[in-house]
Short mmCIF file of C-alpha atoms in Angstrom, two decimals:
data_model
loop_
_atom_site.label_atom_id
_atom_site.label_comp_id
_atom_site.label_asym_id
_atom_site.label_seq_id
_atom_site.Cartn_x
_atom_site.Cartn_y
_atom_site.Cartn_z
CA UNK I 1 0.00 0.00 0.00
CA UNK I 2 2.99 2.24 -0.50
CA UNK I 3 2.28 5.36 -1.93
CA UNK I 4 -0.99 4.53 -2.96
CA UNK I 5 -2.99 7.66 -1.93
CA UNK I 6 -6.90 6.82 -0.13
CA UNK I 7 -8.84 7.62 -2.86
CA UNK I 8 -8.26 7.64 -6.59
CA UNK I 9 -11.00 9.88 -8.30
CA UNK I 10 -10.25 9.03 -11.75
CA UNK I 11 -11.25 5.30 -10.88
CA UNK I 12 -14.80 6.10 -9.36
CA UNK I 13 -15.57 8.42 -12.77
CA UNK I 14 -14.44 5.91 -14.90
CA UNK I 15 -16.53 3.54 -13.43
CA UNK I 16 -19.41 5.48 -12.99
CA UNK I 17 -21.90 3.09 -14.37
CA UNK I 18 -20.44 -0.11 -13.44
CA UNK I 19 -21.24 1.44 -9.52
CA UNK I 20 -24.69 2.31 -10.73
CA UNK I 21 -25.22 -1.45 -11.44
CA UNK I 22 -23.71 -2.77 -7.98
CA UNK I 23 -25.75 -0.38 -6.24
CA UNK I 24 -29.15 -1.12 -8.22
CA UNK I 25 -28.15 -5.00 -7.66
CA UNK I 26 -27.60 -3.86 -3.81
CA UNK I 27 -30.74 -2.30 -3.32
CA UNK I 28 -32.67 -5.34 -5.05
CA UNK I 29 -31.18 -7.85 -2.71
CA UNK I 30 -31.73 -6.20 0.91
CA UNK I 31 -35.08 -4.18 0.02
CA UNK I 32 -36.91 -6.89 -1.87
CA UNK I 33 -36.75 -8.85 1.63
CA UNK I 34 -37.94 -6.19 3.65
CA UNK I 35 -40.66 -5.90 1.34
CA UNK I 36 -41.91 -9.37 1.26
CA UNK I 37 -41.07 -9.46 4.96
CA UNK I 38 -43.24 -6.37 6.06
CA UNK I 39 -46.36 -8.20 3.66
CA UNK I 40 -46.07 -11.07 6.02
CA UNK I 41 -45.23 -9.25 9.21
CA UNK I 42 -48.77 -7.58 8.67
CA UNK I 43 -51.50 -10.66 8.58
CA UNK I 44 -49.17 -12.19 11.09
CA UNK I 45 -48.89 -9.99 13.01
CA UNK I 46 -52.70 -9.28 13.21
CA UNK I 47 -53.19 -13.07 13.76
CA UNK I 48 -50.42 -12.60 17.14
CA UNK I 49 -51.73 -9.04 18.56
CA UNK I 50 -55.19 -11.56 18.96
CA UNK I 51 -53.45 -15.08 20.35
CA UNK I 52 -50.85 -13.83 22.66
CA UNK I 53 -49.88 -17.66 22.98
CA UNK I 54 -48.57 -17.70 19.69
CA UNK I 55 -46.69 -14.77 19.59
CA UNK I 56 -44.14 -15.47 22.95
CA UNK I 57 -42.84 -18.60 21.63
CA UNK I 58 -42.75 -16.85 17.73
CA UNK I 59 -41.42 -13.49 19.35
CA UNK I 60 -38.99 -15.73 21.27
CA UNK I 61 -37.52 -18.07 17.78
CA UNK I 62 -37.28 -14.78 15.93
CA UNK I 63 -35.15 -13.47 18.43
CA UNK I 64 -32.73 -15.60 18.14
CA UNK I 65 -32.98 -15.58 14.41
CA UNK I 66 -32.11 -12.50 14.84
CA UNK I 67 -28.82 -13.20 16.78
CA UNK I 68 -27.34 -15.35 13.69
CA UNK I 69 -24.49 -14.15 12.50
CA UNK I 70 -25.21 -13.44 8.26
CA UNK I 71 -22.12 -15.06 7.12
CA UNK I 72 -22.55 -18.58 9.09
CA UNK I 73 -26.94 -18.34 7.49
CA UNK I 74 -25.64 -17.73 4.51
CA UNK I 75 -23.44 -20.13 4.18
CA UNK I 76 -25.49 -22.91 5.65
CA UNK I 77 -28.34 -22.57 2.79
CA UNK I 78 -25.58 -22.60 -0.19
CA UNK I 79 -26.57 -26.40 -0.35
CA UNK I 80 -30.15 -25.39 -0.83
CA UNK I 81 -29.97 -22.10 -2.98
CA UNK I 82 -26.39 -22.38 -4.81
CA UNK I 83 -23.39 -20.38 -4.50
CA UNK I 84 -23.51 -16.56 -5.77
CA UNK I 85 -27.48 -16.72 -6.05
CA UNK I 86 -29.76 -14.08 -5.20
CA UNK I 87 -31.71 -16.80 -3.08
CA UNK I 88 -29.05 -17.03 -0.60
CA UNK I 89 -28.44 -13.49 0.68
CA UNK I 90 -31.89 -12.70 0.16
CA UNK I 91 -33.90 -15.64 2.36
CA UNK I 92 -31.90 -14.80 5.41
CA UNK I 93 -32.49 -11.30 4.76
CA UNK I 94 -35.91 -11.58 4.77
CA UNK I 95 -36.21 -13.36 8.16
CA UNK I 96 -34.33 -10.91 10.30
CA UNK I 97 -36.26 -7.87 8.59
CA UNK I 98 -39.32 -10.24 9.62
CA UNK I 99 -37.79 -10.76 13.08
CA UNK I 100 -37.94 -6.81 13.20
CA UNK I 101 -41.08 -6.44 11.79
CA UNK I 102 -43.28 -8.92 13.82
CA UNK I 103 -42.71 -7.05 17.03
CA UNK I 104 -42.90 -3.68 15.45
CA UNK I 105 -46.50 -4.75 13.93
CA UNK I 106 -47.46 -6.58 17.21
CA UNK I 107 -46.58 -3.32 19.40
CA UNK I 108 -48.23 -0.90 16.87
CA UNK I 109 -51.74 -2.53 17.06
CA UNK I 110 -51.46 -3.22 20.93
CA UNK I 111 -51.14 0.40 20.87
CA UNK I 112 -54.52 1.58 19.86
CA UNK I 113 -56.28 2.72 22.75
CA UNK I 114 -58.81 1.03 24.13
CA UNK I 115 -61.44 3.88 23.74
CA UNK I 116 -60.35 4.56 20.19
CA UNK I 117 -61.45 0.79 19.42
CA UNK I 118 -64.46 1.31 21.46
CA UNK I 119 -65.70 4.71 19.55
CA UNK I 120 -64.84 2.97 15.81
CA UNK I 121 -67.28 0.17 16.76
CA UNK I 122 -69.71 2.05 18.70
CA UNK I 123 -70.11 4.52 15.36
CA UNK I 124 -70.97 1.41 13.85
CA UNK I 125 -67.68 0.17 12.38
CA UNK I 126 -67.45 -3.59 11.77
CA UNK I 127 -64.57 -5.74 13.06
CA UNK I 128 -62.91 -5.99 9.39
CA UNK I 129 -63.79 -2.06 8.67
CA UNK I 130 -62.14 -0.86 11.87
CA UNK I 131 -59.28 -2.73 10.84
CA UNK I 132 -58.66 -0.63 7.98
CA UNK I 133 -60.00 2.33 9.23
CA UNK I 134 -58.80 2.52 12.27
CA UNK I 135 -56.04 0.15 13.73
CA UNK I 136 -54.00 -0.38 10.70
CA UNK I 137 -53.37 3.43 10.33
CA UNK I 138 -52.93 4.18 14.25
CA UNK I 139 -49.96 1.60 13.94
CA UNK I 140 -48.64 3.05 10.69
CA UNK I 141 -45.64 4.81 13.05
CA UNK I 142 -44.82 1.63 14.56
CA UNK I 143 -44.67 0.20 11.36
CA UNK I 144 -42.30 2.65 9.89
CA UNK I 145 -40.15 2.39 12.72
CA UNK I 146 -39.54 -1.16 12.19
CA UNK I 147 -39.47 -1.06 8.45
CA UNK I 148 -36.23 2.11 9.12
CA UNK I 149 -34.94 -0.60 11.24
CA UNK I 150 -35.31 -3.46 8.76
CA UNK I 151 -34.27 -1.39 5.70
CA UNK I 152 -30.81 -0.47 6.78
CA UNK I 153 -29.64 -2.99 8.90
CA UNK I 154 -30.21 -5.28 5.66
CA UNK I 155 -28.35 -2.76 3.41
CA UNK I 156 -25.54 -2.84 5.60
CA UNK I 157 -25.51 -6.42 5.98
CA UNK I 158 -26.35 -7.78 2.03
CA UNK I 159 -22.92 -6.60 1.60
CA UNK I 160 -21.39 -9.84 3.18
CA UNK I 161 -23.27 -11.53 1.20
CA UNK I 162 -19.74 -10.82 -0.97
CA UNK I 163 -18.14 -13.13 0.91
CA UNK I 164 -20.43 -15.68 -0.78
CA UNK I 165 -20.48 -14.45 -4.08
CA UNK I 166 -23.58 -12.05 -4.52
CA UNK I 167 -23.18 -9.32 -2.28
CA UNK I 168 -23.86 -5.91 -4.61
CA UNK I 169 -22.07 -3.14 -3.49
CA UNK I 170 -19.96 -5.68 -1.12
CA UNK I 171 -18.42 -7.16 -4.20
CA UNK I 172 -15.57 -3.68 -4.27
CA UNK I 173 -14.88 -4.87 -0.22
CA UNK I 174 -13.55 -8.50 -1.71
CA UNK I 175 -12.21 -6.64 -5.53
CA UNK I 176 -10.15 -4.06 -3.23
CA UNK I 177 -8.68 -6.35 -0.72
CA UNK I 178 -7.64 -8.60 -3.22
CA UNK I 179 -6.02 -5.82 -5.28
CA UNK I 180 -4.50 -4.42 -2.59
CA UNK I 181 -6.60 -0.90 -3.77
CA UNK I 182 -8.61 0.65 -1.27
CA UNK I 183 -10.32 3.19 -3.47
CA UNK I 184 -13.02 0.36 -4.16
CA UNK I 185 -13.60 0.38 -0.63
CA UNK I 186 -13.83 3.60 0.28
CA UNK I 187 -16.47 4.24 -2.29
CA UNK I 188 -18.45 0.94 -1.44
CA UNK I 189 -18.32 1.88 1.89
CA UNK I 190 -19.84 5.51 0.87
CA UNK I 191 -22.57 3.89 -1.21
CA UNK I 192 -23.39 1.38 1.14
CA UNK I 193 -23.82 4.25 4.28
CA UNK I 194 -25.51 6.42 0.81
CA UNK I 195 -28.31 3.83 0.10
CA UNK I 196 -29.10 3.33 3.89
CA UNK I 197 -29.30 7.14 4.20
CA UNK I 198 -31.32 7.91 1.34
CA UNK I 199 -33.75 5.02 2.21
CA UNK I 200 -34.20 5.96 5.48
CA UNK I 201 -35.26 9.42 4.35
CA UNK I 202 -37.49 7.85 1.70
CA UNK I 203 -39.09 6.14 4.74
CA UNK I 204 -39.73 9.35 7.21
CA UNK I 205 -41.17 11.23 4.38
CA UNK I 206 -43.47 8.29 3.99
CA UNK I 207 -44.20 8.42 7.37
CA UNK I 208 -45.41 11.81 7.29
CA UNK I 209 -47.87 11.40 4.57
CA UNK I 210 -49.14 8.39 6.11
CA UNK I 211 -49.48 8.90 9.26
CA UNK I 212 -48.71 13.12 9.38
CA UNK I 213 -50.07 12.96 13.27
CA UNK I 214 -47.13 11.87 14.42
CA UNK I 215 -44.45 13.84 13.18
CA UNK I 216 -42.65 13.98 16.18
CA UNK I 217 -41.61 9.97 15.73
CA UNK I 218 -43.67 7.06 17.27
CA UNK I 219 -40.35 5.72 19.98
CA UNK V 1 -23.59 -35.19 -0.07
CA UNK V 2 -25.71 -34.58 2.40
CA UNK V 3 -25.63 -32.25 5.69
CA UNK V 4 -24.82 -35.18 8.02
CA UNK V 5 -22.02 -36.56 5.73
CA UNK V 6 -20.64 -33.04 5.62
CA UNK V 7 -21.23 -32.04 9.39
CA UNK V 8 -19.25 -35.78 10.29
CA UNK V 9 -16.87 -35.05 7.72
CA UNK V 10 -15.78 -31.73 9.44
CA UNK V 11 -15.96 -32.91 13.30
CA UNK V 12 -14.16 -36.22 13.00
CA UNK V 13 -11.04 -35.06 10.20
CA UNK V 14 -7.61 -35.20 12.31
CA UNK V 15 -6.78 -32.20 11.83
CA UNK V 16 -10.24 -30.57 13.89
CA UNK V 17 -8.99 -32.74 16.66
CA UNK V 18 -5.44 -31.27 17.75
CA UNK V 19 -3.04 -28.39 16.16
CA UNK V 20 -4.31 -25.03 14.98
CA UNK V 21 -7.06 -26.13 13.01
CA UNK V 22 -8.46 -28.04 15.85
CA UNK V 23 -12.08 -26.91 16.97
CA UNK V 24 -11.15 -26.19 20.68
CA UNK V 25 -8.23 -23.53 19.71
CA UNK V 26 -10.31 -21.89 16.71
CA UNK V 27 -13.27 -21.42 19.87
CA UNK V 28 -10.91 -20.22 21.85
CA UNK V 29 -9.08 -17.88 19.44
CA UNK V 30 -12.43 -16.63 19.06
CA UNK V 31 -13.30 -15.99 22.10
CA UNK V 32 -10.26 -14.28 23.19
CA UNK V 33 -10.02 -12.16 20.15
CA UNK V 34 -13.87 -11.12 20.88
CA UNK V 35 -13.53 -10.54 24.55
CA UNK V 36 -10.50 -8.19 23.53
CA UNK V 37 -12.65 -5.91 21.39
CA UNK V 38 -15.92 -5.74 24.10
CA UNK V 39 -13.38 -4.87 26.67
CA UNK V 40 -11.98 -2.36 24.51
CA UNK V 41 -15.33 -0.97 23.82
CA UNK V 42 -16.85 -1.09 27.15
CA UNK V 43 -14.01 1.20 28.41
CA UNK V 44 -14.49 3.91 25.98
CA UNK V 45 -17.98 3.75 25.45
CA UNK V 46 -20.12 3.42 28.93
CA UNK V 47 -18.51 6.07 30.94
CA UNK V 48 -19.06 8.15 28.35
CA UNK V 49 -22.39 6.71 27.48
CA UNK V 50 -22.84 7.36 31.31
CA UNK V 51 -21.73 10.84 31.37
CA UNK V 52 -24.04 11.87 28.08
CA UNK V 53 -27.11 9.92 30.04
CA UNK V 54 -27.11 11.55 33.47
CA UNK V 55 -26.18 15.23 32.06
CA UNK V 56 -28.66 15.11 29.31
CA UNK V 57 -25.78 16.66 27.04
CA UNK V 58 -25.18 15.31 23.88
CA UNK V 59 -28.08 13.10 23.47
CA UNK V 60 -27.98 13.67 19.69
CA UNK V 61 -24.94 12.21 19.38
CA UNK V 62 -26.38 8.89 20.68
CA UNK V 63 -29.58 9.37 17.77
CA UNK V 64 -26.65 10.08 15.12
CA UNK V 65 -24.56 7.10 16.40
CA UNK V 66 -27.48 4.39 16.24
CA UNK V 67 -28.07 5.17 12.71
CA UNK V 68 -24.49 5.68 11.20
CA UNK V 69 -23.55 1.94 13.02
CA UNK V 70 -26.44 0.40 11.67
CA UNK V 71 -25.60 1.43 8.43
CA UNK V 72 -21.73 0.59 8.27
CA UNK V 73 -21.02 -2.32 6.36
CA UNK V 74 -19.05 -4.66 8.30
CA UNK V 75 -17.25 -6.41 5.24
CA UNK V 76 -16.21 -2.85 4.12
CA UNK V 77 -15.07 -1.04 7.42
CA UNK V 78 -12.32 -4.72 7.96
CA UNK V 79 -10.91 -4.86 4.63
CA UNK V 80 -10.15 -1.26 5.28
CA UNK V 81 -8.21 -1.41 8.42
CA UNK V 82 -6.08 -4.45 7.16
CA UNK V 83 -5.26 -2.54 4.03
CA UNK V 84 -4.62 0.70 5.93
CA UNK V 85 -2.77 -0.69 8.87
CA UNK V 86 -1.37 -3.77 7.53
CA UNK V 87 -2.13 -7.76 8.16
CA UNK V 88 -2.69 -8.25 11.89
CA UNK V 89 -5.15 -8.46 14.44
CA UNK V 90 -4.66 -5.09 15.64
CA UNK V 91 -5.94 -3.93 12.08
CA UNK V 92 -8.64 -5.84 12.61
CA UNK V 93 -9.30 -4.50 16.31
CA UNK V 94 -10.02 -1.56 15.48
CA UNK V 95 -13.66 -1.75 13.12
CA UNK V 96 -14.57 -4.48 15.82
CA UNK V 97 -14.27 -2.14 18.74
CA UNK V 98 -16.26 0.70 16.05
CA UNK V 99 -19.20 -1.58 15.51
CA UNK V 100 -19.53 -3.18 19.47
CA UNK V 101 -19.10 0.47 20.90
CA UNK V 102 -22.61 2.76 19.63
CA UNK V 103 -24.69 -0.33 20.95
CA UNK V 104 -23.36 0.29 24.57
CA UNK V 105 -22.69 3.78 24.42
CA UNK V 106 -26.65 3.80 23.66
CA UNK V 107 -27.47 1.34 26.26
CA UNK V 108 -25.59 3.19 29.17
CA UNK V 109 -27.00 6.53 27.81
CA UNK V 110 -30.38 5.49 27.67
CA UNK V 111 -30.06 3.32 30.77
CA UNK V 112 -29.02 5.94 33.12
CA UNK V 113 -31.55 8.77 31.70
CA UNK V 114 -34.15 6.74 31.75
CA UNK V 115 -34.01 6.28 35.51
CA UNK V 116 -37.12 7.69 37.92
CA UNK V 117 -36.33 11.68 37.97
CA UNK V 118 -38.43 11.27 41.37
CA UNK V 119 -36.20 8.70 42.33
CA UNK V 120 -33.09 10.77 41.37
CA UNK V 121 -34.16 13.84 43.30
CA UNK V 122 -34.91 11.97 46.06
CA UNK V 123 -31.20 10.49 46.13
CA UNK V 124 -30.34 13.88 45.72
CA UNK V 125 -32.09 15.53 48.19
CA UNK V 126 -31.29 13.25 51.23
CA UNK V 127 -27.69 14.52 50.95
CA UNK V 128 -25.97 12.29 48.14
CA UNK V 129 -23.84 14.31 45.66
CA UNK V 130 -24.30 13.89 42.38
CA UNK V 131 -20.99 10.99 41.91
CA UNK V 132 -22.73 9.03 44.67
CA UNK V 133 -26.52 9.09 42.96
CA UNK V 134 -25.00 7.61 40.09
CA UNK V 135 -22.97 4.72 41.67
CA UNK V 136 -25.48 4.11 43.80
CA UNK V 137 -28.65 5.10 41.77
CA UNK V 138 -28.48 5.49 38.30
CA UNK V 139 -26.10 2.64 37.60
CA UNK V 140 -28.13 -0.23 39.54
CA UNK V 141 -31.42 0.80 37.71
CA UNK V 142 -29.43 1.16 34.14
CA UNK V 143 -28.17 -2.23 34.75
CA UNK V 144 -30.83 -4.45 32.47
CA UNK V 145 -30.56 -2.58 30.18
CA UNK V 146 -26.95 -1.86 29.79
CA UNK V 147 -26.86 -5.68 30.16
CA UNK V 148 -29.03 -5.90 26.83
CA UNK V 149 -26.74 -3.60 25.14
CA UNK V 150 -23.86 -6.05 25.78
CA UNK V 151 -26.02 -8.72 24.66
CA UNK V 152 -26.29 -7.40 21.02
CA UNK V 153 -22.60 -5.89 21.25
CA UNK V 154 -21.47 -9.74 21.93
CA UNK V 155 -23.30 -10.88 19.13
CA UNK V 156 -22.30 -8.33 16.88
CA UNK V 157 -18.74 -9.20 18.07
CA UNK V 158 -18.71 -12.71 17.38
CA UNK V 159 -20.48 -12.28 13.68
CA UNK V 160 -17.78 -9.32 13.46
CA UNK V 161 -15.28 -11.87 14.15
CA UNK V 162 -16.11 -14.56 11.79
CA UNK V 163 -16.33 -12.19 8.57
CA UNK V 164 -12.94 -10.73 9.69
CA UNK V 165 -11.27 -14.08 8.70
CA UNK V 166 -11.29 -13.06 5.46
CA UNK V 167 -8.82 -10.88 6.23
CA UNK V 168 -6.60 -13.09 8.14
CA UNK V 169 -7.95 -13.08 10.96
CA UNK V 170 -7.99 -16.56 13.40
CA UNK V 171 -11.07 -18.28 15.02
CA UNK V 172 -14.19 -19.80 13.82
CA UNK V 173 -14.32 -17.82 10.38
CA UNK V 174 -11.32 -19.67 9.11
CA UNK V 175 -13.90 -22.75 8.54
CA UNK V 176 -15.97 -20.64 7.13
CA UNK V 177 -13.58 -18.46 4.71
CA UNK V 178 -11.13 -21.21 3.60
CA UNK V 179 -13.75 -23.65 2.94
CA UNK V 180 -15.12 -21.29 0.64
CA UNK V 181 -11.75 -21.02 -1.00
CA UNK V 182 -11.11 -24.67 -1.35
CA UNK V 183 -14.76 -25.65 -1.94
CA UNK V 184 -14.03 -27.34 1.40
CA UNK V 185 -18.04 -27.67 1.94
CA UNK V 186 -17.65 -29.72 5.17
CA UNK V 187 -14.78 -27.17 6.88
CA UNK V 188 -17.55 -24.10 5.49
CA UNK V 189 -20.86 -25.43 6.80
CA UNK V 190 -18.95 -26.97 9.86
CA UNK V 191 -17.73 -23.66 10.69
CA UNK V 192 -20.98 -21.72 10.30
CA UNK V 193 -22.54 -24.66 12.57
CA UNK V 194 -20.48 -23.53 15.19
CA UNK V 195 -20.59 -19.57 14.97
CA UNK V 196 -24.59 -19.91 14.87
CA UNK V 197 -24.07 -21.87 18.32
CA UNK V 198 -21.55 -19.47 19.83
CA UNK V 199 -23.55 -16.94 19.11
CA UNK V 200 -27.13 -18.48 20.50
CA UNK V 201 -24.99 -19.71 23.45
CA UNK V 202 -24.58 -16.45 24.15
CA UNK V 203 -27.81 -14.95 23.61
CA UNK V 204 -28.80 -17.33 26.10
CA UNK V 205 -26.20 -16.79 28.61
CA UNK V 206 -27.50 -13.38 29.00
CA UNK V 207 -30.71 -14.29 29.57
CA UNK V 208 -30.64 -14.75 33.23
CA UNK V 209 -28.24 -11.81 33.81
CA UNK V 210 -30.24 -9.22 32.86
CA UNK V 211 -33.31 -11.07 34.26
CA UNK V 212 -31.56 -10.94 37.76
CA UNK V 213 -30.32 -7.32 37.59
CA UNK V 214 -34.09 -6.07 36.72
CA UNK V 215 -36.10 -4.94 39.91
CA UNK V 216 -38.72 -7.84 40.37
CA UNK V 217 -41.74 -5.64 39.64
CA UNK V 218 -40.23 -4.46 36.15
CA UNK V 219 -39.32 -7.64 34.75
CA UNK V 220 -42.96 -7.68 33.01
CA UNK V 221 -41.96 -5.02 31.24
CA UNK V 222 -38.80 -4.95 31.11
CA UNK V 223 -38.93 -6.94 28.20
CA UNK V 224 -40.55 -4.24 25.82
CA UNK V 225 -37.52 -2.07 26.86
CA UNK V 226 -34.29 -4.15 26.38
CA UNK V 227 -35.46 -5.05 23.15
CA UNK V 228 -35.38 -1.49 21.95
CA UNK V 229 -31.25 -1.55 22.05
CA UNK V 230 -31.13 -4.18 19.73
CA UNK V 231 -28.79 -3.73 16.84
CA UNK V 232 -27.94 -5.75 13.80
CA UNK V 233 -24.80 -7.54 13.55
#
């Protein structure tokens, strides 16, 4: 590494659009999961707000799902989904966004006041219509929160999905170590803390159309 | 082959047995390479998570620090250091103490402000000074969930700790990294076996620890609040 200075610009400018595909590739394989994870975390998590006796022992596998280290999960399915497939980085990544989003959706509708339920049905709101009307968009913060949550912890982590041969922006971690060049790194490392930024933002402006009440952040 | 082929494959070779490769030292070079970074993070980050919790000063930097740490790619932040600072665990020190710090430094902050105001002016106003509320105080209530934030800084370590083997580092991720090389399927899903169960081991071990250090009336609710410190790994 003699000599050779942080950062080359000319390297990022010449490879402009070659970044633009690691980083579209990127935000397929971490967002996609939180995406099908958040359309299961919903109906589950309407089904565990009502039986309380299955969420504990579900609240209690997903958090240790949520303790597995990436790397060793995505290795152990490479039997079952094939080395350098999307498949691989993106099934684990869809359980721990899960393993955020159960509680998150479980929390948000066990926080609809009692007297808010009570006033939907007693203006003559069915159990189905208050649902939509009423406790689906009072947990719409909760929701958000989790899905922030979700959204960048999987951007940050898809990228050691590298280490396994389909990791989007992770790929210029293993390309620069290898080549002994760090610029690579430096600018996945950029993009990487980029896409988590600008999806986060994405997320709070959602937020405030959807649920513009609560402005001042649901935790 | 099949999982039980490879998983026999890996445990009974010779060379797992005895000599550097064998599965005892890899655990332990694990675990002593972990414990090094916690320790290293503990010290610089609860006093001062401390210190930002009972003054109220500085909070944002706690809001700022949960995000950015979140969004750091591990992978990125080791192959860095080695190519920075050269080959060597020292290197590698350095992004593991980074990511296992803002976890704790959270924890302690949010421990010690979130403890009774009506309890702290009580301490307060039967004659403590302000170094004795906290010892005495502050730091016993903060305790489940500064306890928590260790719990997700461990298992951030070890999952730190395996990816860093593929820059050199020893421990577990060897398995995992030069079985990838050499299309060594046994040594890689071997390896990952055993990460997954260092890492649930301990999950687990924390269990009762924070369990004991919550006040017996919390521990209901407790539960809603140590999970808030969780981070990815």
């Amino acid at each position: 590494m003699d000599g050779e200075p942080l950062v080359r610009w000319h390297w990022i400018g010449d490879h402009l659009g070659y970044l633009r595909d690691l980083a579209l590739d990127h935000a397929v394989i971490s967002l996609v999961p939180v995406l099908i994870a958040l359309l299961a975390a919903v109906p589950l998590g309407l089904l565990c707000a009502r039986l309380p006796r299955l969420y504990q022992p579900l609240a209690a596998v997903f958090n240790v799902v949520y303790a597995l280290p990436a790397i060793a999960v995505f290795v152990v399915l490479i039997p079952y989904t094939g080395l350098a497939t999307r498949a691989t980085v993106m099934v684990p990544l869809t359980c721990y966004a899960l393993a955020v989003l159960l509680p998150a959706t479980v929390d948000g509708l066990r926080a609809v006041p009692e007297d808010v339920r009570q006033a939907a049905t007693a203006l003559g709101y069915g159990p189905w219509h208050r649902l939509a009307a009423v406790e689906l968009p009072a947990s719409v913060p909760y929701l958000v929160a989790g899905v922030r949550v979700a959204a960048v912890s999987s951007i940050s982590l898809a990228a050691v999905g590298a280490l396994v041969g389909r990791g989007g922006l992770g790929y210029l971690f293993v390309d620069g170590f290898q080549r002994t060049f760090p610029t690579p790194i430096v600018a996945g490392i950029a993009l990487v803390v980029l896409l988590a930024l600008a999806t986060d933002l994405l997320l709070v402006l959602a937020r405030r159309l959807l649920a513009p009440w609560a402005s001042g952040g649901a935790r | 082959m099949n999982w039980l082929g490879w998983l026999t494959t890996f445990f009974t070779a010779p060379a797992r047995q005895s000599g550097p490769d064998a599965i005892a030292h890899r655990i332990a070079e694990h675990l002593v390479f972990c414990g090094e970074a916690l320790l290293w993070a503990v010290v610089l980050a609860v006093p001062l998570g401390v210190l930002i919790g009972y003054t109220g000063r500085g909070a944002f930097v706690v809001t700022a620090l949960t995000g950015a740490a979140r969004a750091l790619p591990t992978l990125g932040l080791v192959t860095l250091a080695v190519l920075l600072a050269g080959v060597g665990d020292t290197a590698v020190l350095v992004p593991l103490v980074a990511l296992a710090a803002p976890p704790l430094l959270v924890a302690a902050a949010e421990g010690v402000r979130g403890t009774d105001p009506v309890v702290r002016d009580a301490a307060l106003g039967i004659g403590l000074t302000h170094r004795q509320v906290l010892a005495r105080v502050c730091l016993p209530a903060a305790a489940p969930v500064l306890l928590a934030g260790l719990r997700t800084a461990t298992v951030q370590t070890i999952a730190t700790a395996t990816v860093a083997a593929y820059v050199g580092l020893g421990g577990l991720g060897r398995y995992v990294v030069d079985g990838l090389a050499t299309k060594d399927y046994p040594a890689t899903v071997g390896g990952a076996l055993l990460v997954v169960l260092l890492a649930v081991a301990a999950q687990l071990l924390f269990a009762p620890l924070i369990r004991r250090a919550s006040p017996p009336q919390a521990r209901l609710t407790r539960r809603t609040r140590t999970r808030r410190t969780k981070e990815p790994r």
